[in-house]
Amino acid sequence: MIVRISAEGQYRLSSALLDQVNEMDDLLVEHIADIGDEAFSEQYERMLTLIREEGEKVGDDELVESHVIMPPADISAAEARSFFTGDGLFAID
């Protein structure tokens, strides 16, 4: 799966990494209604760091479609509430 982090670039995620990221996404969806900005930022940054460190960076010369577009790292909890609903960013069973 190809994931784009807004304003940063694209990453190719393995199935195992996708499972980990999806679990983190599910937790954010579960707690987004009652989480503050600081706690949200910490949890979201953990997810982005995992993608950056464990994902394979897609080269700038490679043109591939993104399956998921992640909000930028500086998104607030209030702004994120519209993204982290239902099945979250990663609608995977």
GROMACS .gro file of C-alpha atoms in nm:
model
   93
    1MET     CA    1   0.000   0.000   0.000
    2ILE     CA    2   0.119   0.351  -0.079
    3VAL     CA    3   0.063   0.616   0.187
    4ARG     CA    4   0.121   0.988   0.139
    5ILE     CA    5   0.197   1.206   0.438
    6SER     CA    6   0.078   1.552   0.336
    7ALA     CA    7   0.363   1.795   0.269
    8GLU     CA    8   0.624   1.517   0.312
    9GLY     CA    9   0.601   1.242   0.053
   10GLN     CA   10   0.496   0.885  -0.015
   11TYR     CA   11   0.585   0.559   0.160
   12ARG     CA   12   0.532   0.198   0.060
   13LEU     CA   13   0.400  -0.009   0.353
   14SER     CA   14   0.438  -0.385   0.391
   15SER     CA   15   0.138  -0.588   0.504
   16ALA     CA   16   0.282  -0.625   0.855
   17LEU     CA   17   0.349  -0.251   0.884
   18LEU     CA   18   0.004  -0.173   0.749
   19ASP     CA   19  -0.147  -0.390   1.024
   20GLN     CA   20   0.047  -0.195   1.290
   21VAL     CA   21  -0.051   0.143   1.146
   22ASN     CA   22  -0.415   0.033   1.114
   23GLU     CA   23  -0.420  -0.061   1.485
   24MET     CA   24  -0.287   0.284   1.576
   25ASP     CA   25  -0.547   0.442   1.346
   26ASP     CA   26  -0.825   0.243   1.516
   27LEU     CA   27  -0.710   0.365   1.859
   28LEU     CA   28  -0.714   0.727   1.742
   29VAL     CA   29  -1.067   0.681   1.606
   30GLU     CA   30  -1.176   0.527   1.936
   31HIS     CA   31  -1.038   0.811   2.149
   32ILE     CA   32  -1.052   1.118   1.920
   33ALA     CA   33  -1.370   1.257   2.078
   34ASP     CA   34  -1.217   1.296   2.424
   35ILE     CA   35  -0.846   1.341   2.354
   36GLY     CA   36  -0.667   1.674   2.391
   37ASP     CA   37  -0.435   1.833   2.137
   38GLU     CA   38  -0.115   1.729   2.315
   39ALA     CA   39  -0.214   1.364   2.357
   40PHE     CA   40  -0.343   1.349   1.999
   41SER     CA   41  -0.023   1.504   1.863
   42GLU     CA   42   0.190   1.251   2.052
   43GLN     CA   43  -0.012   0.952   1.928
   44TYR     CA   44  -0.035   1.079   1.571
   45GLU     CA   45   0.338   1.155   1.562
   46ARG     CA   46   0.407   0.795   1.676
   47MET     CA   47   0.206   0.671   1.378
   48LEU     CA   48   0.387   0.901   1.135
   49THR     CA   49   0.726   0.807   1.280
   50LEU     CA   50   0.649   0.438   1.234
   51ILE     CA   51   0.558   0.502   0.869
   52ARG     CA   52   0.871   0.714   0.811
   53GLU     CA   53   1.109   0.469   0.979
   54GLU     CA   54   0.962   0.134   0.873
   55GLY     CA   55   0.803   0.227   0.540
   56GLU     CA   56   0.997   0.241   0.214
   57LYS     CA   57   1.024   0.598   0.086
   58VAL     CA   58   0.891   0.627  -0.269
   59GLY     CA   59   1.137   0.814  -0.489
   60ASP     CA   60   1.046   1.158  -0.620
   61ASP     CA   61   1.094   1.027  -0.974
   62GLU     CA   62   0.838   0.748  -0.920
   63LEU     CA   63   0.477   0.830  -1.007
   64VAL     CA   64   0.242   0.611  -0.804
   65GLU     CA   65  -0.108   0.667  -0.675
   66SER     CA   66  -0.153   0.706  -0.300
   67HIS     CA   67  -0.407   0.471  -0.142
   68VAL     CA   68  -0.424   0.680   0.176
   69ILE     CA   69  -0.341   1.048   0.227
   70MET     CA   70  -0.243   1.129   0.584
   71PRO     CA   71  -0.303   1.478   0.724
   72PRO     CA   72   0.010   1.683   0.792
   73ALA     CA   73   0.200   1.626   1.116
   74ASP     CA   74   0.088   1.957   1.266
   75ILE     CA   75  -0.286   1.884   1.247
   76SER     CA   76  -0.476   1.960   1.568
   77ALA     CA   77  -0.711   1.719   1.743
   78ALA     CA   78  -1.006   1.943   1.651
   79GLU     CA   79  -0.910   1.934   1.282
   80ALA     CA   80  -0.841   1.560   1.295
   81ARG     CA   81  -1.189   1.473   1.423
   82SER     CA   82  -1.321   1.490   1.065
   83PHE     CA   83  -1.057   1.239   0.947
   84PHE     CA   84  -1.053   0.990   1.234
   85THR     CA   85  -1.415   0.871   1.218
   86GLY     CA   86  -1.581   0.542   1.131
   87ASP     CA   87  -1.308   0.308   1.008
   88GLY     CA   88  -1.046   0.586   1.023
   89LEU     CA   89  -0.790   0.661   0.755
   90PHE     CA   90  -0.714   0.293   0.700
   91ALA     CA   91  -1.044   0.117   0.631
   92ILE     CA   92  -0.900  -0.234   0.649
   93ASP     CA   93  -1.051  -0.546   0.800
   0.00000   0.00000   0.00000
